[in-house]
Short mmCIF file of C-alpha atoms in Angstrom, two decimals:
data_model
loop_
_atom_site.label_atom_id
_atom_site.label_comp_id
_atom_site.label_asym_id
_atom_site.label_seq_id
_atom_site.Cartn_x
_atom_site.Cartn_y
_atom_site.Cartn_z
CA UNK A 207 -2.29 19.58 22.11
CA UNK A 208 0.90 19.86 20.05
CA UNK A 209 0.58 19.56 16.10
CA UNK A 210 2.38 16.38 16.30
CA UNK A 211 0.31 14.72 18.95
CA UNK A 212 -2.90 15.98 16.96
CA UNK A 213 -1.51 14.42 13.90
CA UNK A 214 -0.76 11.07 15.60
CA UNK A 215 -4.22 10.96 16.86
CA UNK A 216 -5.65 11.97 13.56
CA UNK A 217 -3.66 9.06 11.98
CA UNK A 218 -5.03 6.39 14.48
CA UNK A 219 -8.54 7.74 14.02
CA UNK A 220 -7.87 7.59 10.08
CA UNK A 221 -6.67 3.95 10.30
CA UNK A 222 -9.63 2.81 12.26
CA UNK A 223 -11.91 4.55 9.84
CA UNK A 224 -10.18 3.05 7.05
CA UNK A 225 -10.63 -0.49 8.40
CA UNK A 226 -14.40 0.29 8.85
CA UNK A 227 -14.58 1.49 5.32
CA UNK A 228 -12.76 -1.65 4.04
CA UNK A 229 -15.20 -3.84 5.77
CA UNK A 230 -18.11 -2.27 4.45
CA UNK A 231 -16.72 -2.30 1.01
CA UNK A 232 -15.88 -5.99 1.21
CA UNK A 233 -19.45 -6.80 2.31
CA UNK A 234 -21.60 -4.42 0.00
CA UNK A 235 -19.46 -4.12 -3.07
CA UNK A 236 -19.67 -6.97 -5.50
CA UNK A 237 -16.42 -8.66 -6.60
CA UNK A 238 -14.72 -6.91 -9.34
CA UNK A 239 -16.54 -3.64 -9.07
CA UNK A 240 -14.80 -0.67 -10.34
CA UNK A 241 -12.25 -0.03 -7.62
CA UNK A 242 -9.27 -1.28 -9.72
CA UNK A 243 -10.53 0.45 -12.71
CA UNK A 244 -10.32 3.92 -11.11
CA UNK A 245 -6.59 3.28 -11.02
CA UNK A 246 -6.12 1.77 -14.49
CA UNK A 247 -3.16 3.28 -16.12
CA UNK A 248 -1.93 4.92 -13.07
CA UNK A 249 1.40 4.39 -11.06
CA UNK A 250 1.16 4.17 -7.44
CA UNK A 251 4.24 5.38 -5.52
CA UNK A 252 5.14 6.23 -1.84
CA UNK A 253 6.87 9.33 -0.89
CA UNK A 254 8.58 10.10 2.32
CA UNK A 255 10.20 13.11 4.02
CA UNK A 256 11.63 13.57 7.68
CA UNK A 257 9.80 16.02 9.80
CA UNK A 258 11.84 18.97 11.08
CA UNK A 259 10.38 20.34 14.19
CA UNK A 260 6.56 20.45 13.74
CA UNK A 261 6.52 21.62 10.27
CA UNK A 262 4.07 19.04 8.81
CA UNK A 263 3.43 21.16 5.67
CA UNK A 264 6.97 21.34 4.60
CA UNK A 265 7.25 17.39 5.09
CA UNK A 266 4.19 16.92 3.20
CA UNK A 267 5.50 19.00 0.32
CA UNK A 268 8.95 17.14 0.21
CA UNK A 269 7.09 13.63 0.21
CA UNK A 270 4.86 14.61 -2.39
CA UNK A 271 7.75 15.86 -4.66
CA UNK A 272 9.67 12.55 -3.84
CA UNK A 273 6.56 10.45 -4.86
CA UNK A 274 6.39 12.32 -8.02
CA UNK A 275 9.78 11.99 -8.93
CA UNK A 276 9.63 8.18 -8.15
CA UNK A 277 6.75 7.91 -10.44
CA UNK A 278 8.61 9.30 -13.39
CA UNK A 279 11.65 7.08 -12.44
CA UNK A 280 9.12 3.98 -12.41
CA UNK A 281 7.74 4.94 -15.60
CA UNK A 282 11.29 5.20 -17.43
CA UNK A 283 12.27 1.89 -16.00
CA UNK A 284 9.19 0.44 -17.67
CA UNK A 285 9.46 2.36 -20.85
CA UNK A 286 13.12 1.86 -21.54
CA UNK A 287 13.87 -1.57 -19.91
CA UNK A 288 17.00 -2.49 -17.98
CA UNK A 289 19.37 -2.11 -20.84
CA UNK A 290 17.90 1.33 -21.70
CA UNK A 291 18.28 2.56 -18.18
CA UNK A 292 21.80 1.38 -17.68
CA UNK A 293 23.14 2.48 -21.01
CA UNK A 294 21.46 5.84 -20.76
CA UNK A 295 21.62 6.43 -16.92
CA UNK A 296 23.81 9.38 -16.91
CA UNK A 297 21.64 11.34 -19.53
CA UNK A 298 18.49 10.40 -17.82
CA UNK A 299 19.56 11.63 -14.36
CA UNK A 300 20.81 14.87 -15.84
CA UNK A 301 18.40 15.68 -18.64
CA UNK A 302 15.06 13.90 -18.07
CA UNK A 303 14.38 13.38 -14.32
CA UNK A 304 15.17 16.81 -13.02
CA UNK A 305 12.18 19.02 -13.22
CA UNK A 306 10.17 16.20 -14.75
CA UNK A 307 6.88 16.94 -12.88
CA UNK A 308 5.63 18.53 -16.12
CA UNK A 309 5.33 15.08 -17.51
CA UNK A 310 2.76 14.25 -14.95
CA UNK A 311 -0.67 14.46 -16.51
CA UNK A 312 -2.45 14.32 -12.94
CA UNK A 313 -2.08 12.77 -9.47
CA UNK A 314 -4.23 12.02 -6.54
CA UNK A 315 -3.20 11.69 -2.71
CA UNK A 316 -4.76 8.23 -1.72
CA UNK A 317 -3.26 8.33 1.80
CA UNK A 318 -0.92 10.06 4.14
CA UNK A 319 0.35 9.41 7.64
CA UNK A 320 3.13 10.31 10.13
CA UNK A 321 5.23 7.51 11.21
CA UNK A 322 8.02 7.90 13.73
CA UNK A 323 9.82 11.00 12.43
CA UNK A 324 8.78 10.78 8.91
CA UNK A 325 5.81 11.93 6.99
CA UNK A 326 4.78 9.24 4.28
CA UNK A 327 2.34 9.85 1.56
CA UNK A 328 0.70 7.38 -1.16
CA UNK A 329 -0.05 8.91 -4.55
CA UNK A 330 -1.53 7.62 -7.70
CA UNK A 331 -0.28 9.40 -10.86
CA UNK A 332 -0.59 9.36 -14.51
CA UNK A 333 2.13 10.08 -16.97
CA UNK A 334 1.83 12.06 -20.07
CA UNK A 335 3.37 9.64 -22.43
CA UNK A 336 3.54 11.98 -25.29
CA UNK A 337 5.47 14.66 -23.35
CA UNK A 338 7.91 11.92 -22.09
CA UNK A 339 8.51 10.64 -25.62
CA UNK A 340 9.23 14.12 -26.93
CA UNK A 341 11.74 14.77 -24.22
CA UNK A 342 13.49 11.42 -24.97
CA UNK A 343 13.65 11.99 -28.71
CA UNK A 344 14.92 15.61 -27.89
CA UNK A 345 17.99 14.18 -26.07
CA UNK A 346 18.56 11.36 -28.47
CA UNK A 347 17.23 8.49 -26.47
CA UNK A 348 14.97 6.70 -29.03
CA UNK A 349 13.56 3.32 -29.30
CA UNK A 350 13.78 1.03 -32.15
CA UNK A 351 10.85 -0.06 -34.03
CA UNK A 352 10.35 -2.32 -36.89
CA UNK A 353 12.93 -4.67 -38.36
CA UNK A 354 16.23 -4.73 -36.64
CA UNK A 355 19.26 -2.77 -38.14
CA UNK A 356 21.78 -5.01 -39.54
CA UNK A 357 25.40 -3.79 -38.48
CA UNK A 358 28.77 -4.92 -39.68
CA UNK A 359 31.79 -4.22 -37.65
CA UNK A 360 35.11 -3.39 -39.17
CA UNK A 361 37.49 -2.15 -36.49
CA UNK A 362 41.27 -2.25 -36.76
CA UNK A 363 42.99 -3.38 -33.48
CA UNK A 364 46.84 -2.57 -33.06
CA UNK A 365 48.82 -4.18 -30.35
CA UNK A 366 52.71 -3.74 -29.94
CA UNK A 367 52.93 -2.63 -33.54
CA UNK A 368 50.96 -5.62 -34.92
CA UNK A 369 47.72 -5.02 -36.59
CA UNK A 370 44.69 -7.15 -36.42
CA UNK A 371 41.66 -7.00 -38.66
CA UNK A 372 39.40 -9.81 -40.02
CA UNK A 373 38.91 -8.46 -43.67
CA UNK A 374 42.62 -9.23 -44.52
CA UNK A 375 41.85 -12.84 -45.13
CA UNK A 376 38.12 -13.11 -44.59
CA UNK A 377 38.00 -16.72 -46.09
CA UNK A 378 40.01 -18.28 -43.29
CA UNK A 379 38.03 -19.25 -40.15
CA UNK A 380 38.94 -17.53 -37.20
CA UNK A 381 37.55 -16.86 -33.56
CA UNK A 382 36.10 -13.40 -32.71
CA UNK A 383 38.46 -11.01 -31.03
CA UNK A 384 37.70 -9.35 -27.96
CA UNK A 385 36.97 -6.05 -29.57
CA UNK A 386 34.49 -7.85 -31.94
CA UNK A 387 32.79 -9.57 -28.94
CA UNK A 388 32.45 -6.36 -27.18
CA UNK A 389 30.98 -4.62 -30.33
CA UNK A 390 28.68 -7.45 -31.03
CA UNK A 391 27.15 -7.59 -27.30
CA UNK A 392 26.82 -3.77 -27.12
CA UNK A 393 24.86 -3.37 -30.17
CA UNK A 394 23.00 -6.63 -29.81
CA UNK A 395 21.69 -5.43 -26.38
CA UNK A 396 20.52 -2.09 -27.92
CA UNK A 397 18.32 -3.78 -30.44
CA UNK A 398 20.57 -4.24 -33.66
CA UNK A 399 21.36 -7.43 -35.67
CA UNK A 400 25.04 -7.98 -35.92
CA UNK A 401 26.27 -9.69 -38.95
CA UNK A 402 28.57 -12.80 -38.73
CA UNK A 403 30.90 -11.98 -41.49
CA UNK A 404 32.53 -15.41 -41.21
CA UNK A 405 29.39 -17.08 -42.06
CA UNK A 406 28.23 -14.47 -44.58
CA UNK A 407 31.16 -14.00 -46.97
CA UNK A 408 29.94 -14.98 -50.55
CA UNK A 409 32.28 -16.65 -53.07
CA UNK A 410 33.62 -13.60 -54.99
CA UNK A 411 37.10 -12.34 -55.83
CA UNK A 412 37.97 -9.55 -53.60
CA UNK A 413 40.23 -6.74 -54.89
CA UNK A 414 43.41 -5.96 -52.79
CA UNK A 415 42.15 -2.65 -51.96
CA UNK A 416 39.37 -4.23 -50.00
CA UNK A 417 41.92 -6.16 -47.77
CA UNK A 418 44.09 -3.42 -46.71
CA UNK A 419 44.16 -2.14 -42.98
CA UNK A 420 42.82 1.28 -43.62
CA UNK A 421 39.83 1.23 -45.92
CA UNK A 422 38.37 4.27 -47.83
CA UNK A 423 34.63 5.03 -47.23
CA UNK A 424 33.82 3.56 -50.53
CA UNK A 425 35.40 0.22 -49.95
CA UNK A 426 33.78 0.15 -46.54
CA UNK A 427 30.55 0.74 -48.23
CA UNK A 428 31.31 -2.15 -50.56
CA UNK A 429 31.98 -4.44 -47.74
CA UNK A 430 28.44 -3.35 -46.18
CA UNK A 431 26.78 -4.07 -49.43
CA UNK A 432 28.53 -7.46 -49.99
CA UNK A 433 27.29 -8.66 -46.50
CA UNK A 434 23.90 -6.87 -46.64
CA UNK A 435 24.47 -4.48 -43.89
CA UNK A 436 22.41 -1.40 -43.21
CA UNK A 437 25.23 0.17 -41.24
CA UNK A 438 28.99 -0.25 -40.79
CA UNK A 439 30.57 0.52 -37.59
CA UNK A 440 34.43 1.06 -38.49
CA UNK A 441 37.20 2.54 -36.81
CA UNK A 442 40.35 1.45 -34.77
CA UNK A 443 41.61 0.75 -31.24
CA UNK A 444 44.92 0.40 -29.68
CA UNK A 445 47.12 1.31 -26.75
CA UNK A 446 48.91 4.77 -25.93
CA UNK A 447 52.51 5.23 -24.51
CA UNK A 448 50.71 6.55 -21.24
CA UNK A 449 49.11 3.03 -20.50
CA UNK A 450 45.59 3.79 -22.03
CA UNK A 451 43.57 2.13 -24.58
CA UNK A 452 41.88 4.31 -27.15
CA UNK A 453 38.96 3.73 -29.33
CA UNK A 454 37.29 5.59 -32.29
CA UNK A 455 34.11 4.40 -33.91
CA UNK A 456 32.32 5.85 -37.04
CA UNK A 457 28.92 4.87 -38.31
CA UNK A 458 28.50 4.64 -42.00
CA UNK A 459 25.15 4.52 -43.79
CA UNK A 460 25.55 1.61 -46.49
CA UNK A 461 22.54 2.82 -48.52
CA UNK A 462 23.56 6.60 -48.91
CA UNK A 463 27.45 6.04 -48.32
CA UNK A 464 27.66 9.00 -45.97
CA UNK A 465 28.90 9.06 -42.28
CA UNK A 466 26.15 8.99 -39.63
CA UNK A 467 28.19 9.91 -36.61
CA UNK A 468 31.42 9.25 -34.79
CA UNK A 469 32.69 9.03 -31.32
CA UNK A 470 35.98 8.42 -29.45
CA UNK A 471 37.14 7.69 -26.05
CA UNK A 472 40.33 6.79 -24.16
CA UNK A 473 40.41 4.66 -20.98
CA UNK A 474 43.21 4.62 -18.53
CA UNK A 475 44.41 1.01 -17.62
CA UNK A 476 45.95 -0.13 -14.32
CA UNK A 477 47.57 -3.38 -14.82
CA UNK A 478 49.37 -5.30 -17.71
CA UNK A 479 48.19 -4.44 -21.09
CA UNK A 480 49.14 -7.62 -22.36
CA UNK A 481 46.52 -9.39 -20.08
CA UNK A 482 43.69 -10.56 -22.32
CA UNK A 483 40.96 -10.50 -19.63
CA UNK A 484 41.97 -6.95 -18.64
CA UNK A 485 41.82 -5.69 -22.16
CA UNK A 486 38.53 -7.53 -22.66
CA UNK A 487 37.03 -5.54 -19.70
CA UNK A 488 38.38 -2.24 -21.01
CA UNK A 489 36.95 -2.86 -24.46
CA UNK A 490 33.69 -3.69 -22.87
CA UNK A 491 33.44 -0.42 -21.05
CA UNK A 492 34.71 1.71 -24.07
CA UNK A 493 32.25 0.07 -26.42
CA UNK A 494 29.29 0.68 -24.09
CA UNK A 495 30.00 4.32 -23.80
CA UNK A 496 30.53 4.74 -27.61
CA UNK A 497 27.60 2.67 -28.63
CA UNK A 498 25.42 4.76 -26.29
CA UNK A 499 26.45 7.76 -28.16
CA UNK A 500 25.92 6.44 -31.71
CA UNK A 501 22.96 4.60 -31.29
CA UNK A 502 20.39 7.49 -31.41
CA UNK A 503 22.01 8.97 -34.55
CA UNK A 504 22.05 5.52 -36.39
CA UNK A 505 18.37 4.91 -35.65
CA UNK A 506 17.22 8.28 -36.71
CA UNK A 507 19.35 8.09 -39.92
CA UNK A 508 18.29 4.60 -41.15
CA UNK A 509 14.60 5.06 -40.26
CA UNK A 510 14.14 8.56 -41.82
CA UNK A 511 11.98 8.33 -44.75
CA UNK A 512 11.46 4.67 -44.64
CA UNK A 513 8.25 4.55 -42.36
CA UNK A 514 5.02 3.83 -44.42
CA UNK A 515 1.61 4.62 -43.32
CA UNK A 516 -0.78 1.65 -43.54
CA UNK A 517 -4.46 1.58 -43.57
CA UNK A 518 -5.69 -0.81 -40.88
CA UNK A 519 -9.38 -1.83 -40.55
CA UNK A 520 -10.55 -2.15 -36.97
CA UNK A 521 -13.96 -3.10 -35.34
CA UNK A 522 -14.79 -2.18 -31.70
CA UNK A 523 -17.43 -4.82 -30.58
CA UNK A 524 -19.64 -5.27 -27.72
CA UNK A 525 -20.05 -1.56 -26.97
CA UNK A 526 -22.27 -0.71 -24.11
CA UNK A 527 -22.46 2.86 -24.96
CA UNK A 528 -21.43 5.31 -27.78
CA UNK A 529 -19.28 7.09 -25.16
CA UNK A 530 -16.98 4.07 -24.95
CA UNK A 531 -16.40 4.61 -28.63
CA UNK A 532 -15.68 8.24 -28.03
CA UNK A 533 -13.22 7.16 -25.22
CA UNK A 534 -11.38 4.74 -27.25
CA UNK A 535 -10.97 7.07 -30.25
CA UNK A 536 -9.65 9.71 -27.80
CA UNK A 537 -7.30 7.22 -26.32
CA UNK A 538 -5.99 6.40 -29.95
CA UNK A 539 -5.29 9.89 -30.64
CA UNK A 540 -3.71 10.77 -27.61
CA UNK A 541 -1.75 7.98 -26.50
CA UNK A 542 -0.83 5.63 -29.46
CA UNK A 543 2.10 6.91 -31.30
CA UNK A 544 1.93 6.53 -35.10
CA UNK A 545 -1.63 7.24 -35.57
CA UNK A 546 -2.25 9.37 -38.63
CA UNK A 547 -5.95 9.35 -39.21
CA UNK A 548 -9.13 7.63 -37.72
CA UNK A 549 -12.17 7.55 -39.96
CA UNK A 550 -15.58 5.82 -38.98
CA UNK A 551 -16.76 3.69 -41.61
CA UNK A 552 -19.81 1.59 -40.23
CA UNK A 553 -22.00 1.40 -37.35
CA UNK A 554 -24.23 -1.65 -36.56
CA UNK A 555 -25.92 -2.87 -33.27
CA UNK A 556 -23.21 -2.72 -30.54
CA UNK A 557 -20.29 -2.44 -33.06
CA UNK A 558 -18.40 0.49 -34.78
CA UNK A 559 -15.92 0.04 -37.47
CA UNK A 560 -13.05 2.37 -38.26
CA UNK A 561 -10.38 2.87 -40.77
CA UNK A 562 -6.98 3.66 -39.20
CA UNK A 563 -4.10 5.30 -40.93
CA UNK A 564 -1.10 3.89 -38.95
CA UNK A 565 2.79 4.52 -39.38
CA UNK A 566 3.87 1.04 -38.85
CA UNK A 567 2.59 -2.54 -38.98
CA UNK A 568 -0.29 -4.41 -37.33
CA UNK A 569 1.75 -5.95 -34.76
CA UNK A 570 3.18 -2.80 -33.83
CA UNK A 571 -0.40 -1.23 -33.57
CA UNK A 572 -1.69 -4.12 -31.40
CA UNK A 573 1.33 -3.82 -29.06
CA UNK A 574 0.99 -0.14 -28.50
CA UNK A 575 -3.00 -0.49 -28.06
CA UNK A 576 -3.13 -3.68 -25.83
CA UNK A 577 -0.19 -3.09 -23.63
CA UNK A 578 -0.74 0.65 -23.09
CA UNK A 579 -1.28 1.63 -19.45
CA UNK A 580 -3.99 4.22 -20.31
CA UNK A 581 -6.26 1.90 -22.13
CA UNK A 582 -9.78 2.99 -21.05
CA UNK A 583 -11.21 -0.47 -20.81
CA UNK A 584 -10.17 -4.14 -21.18
CA UNK A 585 -10.13 -5.65 -24.57
CA UNK A 586 -9.98 -9.07 -26.10
CA UNK A 587 -8.59 -9.40 -29.64
CA UNK A 588 -8.93 -11.48 -32.64
CA UNK A 589 -8.77 -11.15 -36.42
CA UNK A 590 -11.70 -11.77 -38.60
CA UNK A 591 -11.65 -13.86 -41.55
CA UNK A 592 -11.33 -10.80 -43.85
CA UNK A 593 -8.26 -9.65 -41.84
CA UNK A 594 -10.14 -7.00 -39.86
CA UNK A 595 -8.83 -6.48 -36.36
CA UNK A 596 -11.68 -6.97 -33.98
CA UNK A 597 -11.57 -5.74 -30.28
CA UNK A 598 -14.29 -6.86 -27.92
CA UNK A 599 -15.04 -4.72 -25.11
CA UNK A 600 -15.16 -6.88 -21.83
#
């Protein structure tokens, strides 16, 4: 009997055995028994590899490697969302996904089978979230937390020698330019809060040096302060003699008055540069690339030194065993970012109260706990009259 014939027979027997096992489980195991809980917090993925000759071992190894990589990709999609994946795709496939098996905390092969000329494997794996977050931060892919950063756009557009910019006559109503629309969409998609200067201009006398096309950093900062911005995205865009559109952007910190980061890019254009739709499409492409480069630096600069540690009062109720509390405390320390300290304050009957030092607010804490894939058991939540966060173990 060849290896392949033997393996096909094995798969048929395994399928029959699997069906019998399923029937036994269905008949004898009560509804809701711990089958699903054993996979809580894990990602299930299928890996596949062609079989070359009769080399099943090599096919299994390749299928497992594919499954682990798919698990990382699945986690990143859930972690960063659609926009995060789209905006950072190149950096993810170049710097995060390759060699990412170190981010897998553990895995288990649940099933494997030969079908046709391919070897398929079903794997349950758990991602080490802390390792992933460290790698994301290291390459500048950070997610925004807390209040949204307010940004003001001041980009000078030059077309055929004519210069267009809103701060020349900010009191006069006007429609947003294609550049402003592209900037607003790109940064809003990344979690920022764009300022509509046409609705925010206060009634003040503006000096002439705040209306000129090219502003000093000090005057840019004054505009930011006037419109209550956290950051001003300033720069210029225009066309070159070789039918290209260029754009340079700088991010200025309004609070400190210094430059956070800058980025520039030039895009070749095929077609008539006077075509508004064509220019708008090019602006969208340029701004998306530049926004992806600037965003990590802006988030780091504006949140540095502004995070406060809050003391949260939490009670874990309806505990069956003390080990459940130990598991929950271990989960908080290992998986919930922002935890600075955990102090047990009270024990009574089936409840334990703790005091948590957390870098963030209550809503952030609850979101990170209740939506985390590694939560050791299901929890209900409510706030007591004294403001204590109460988790009821189901």
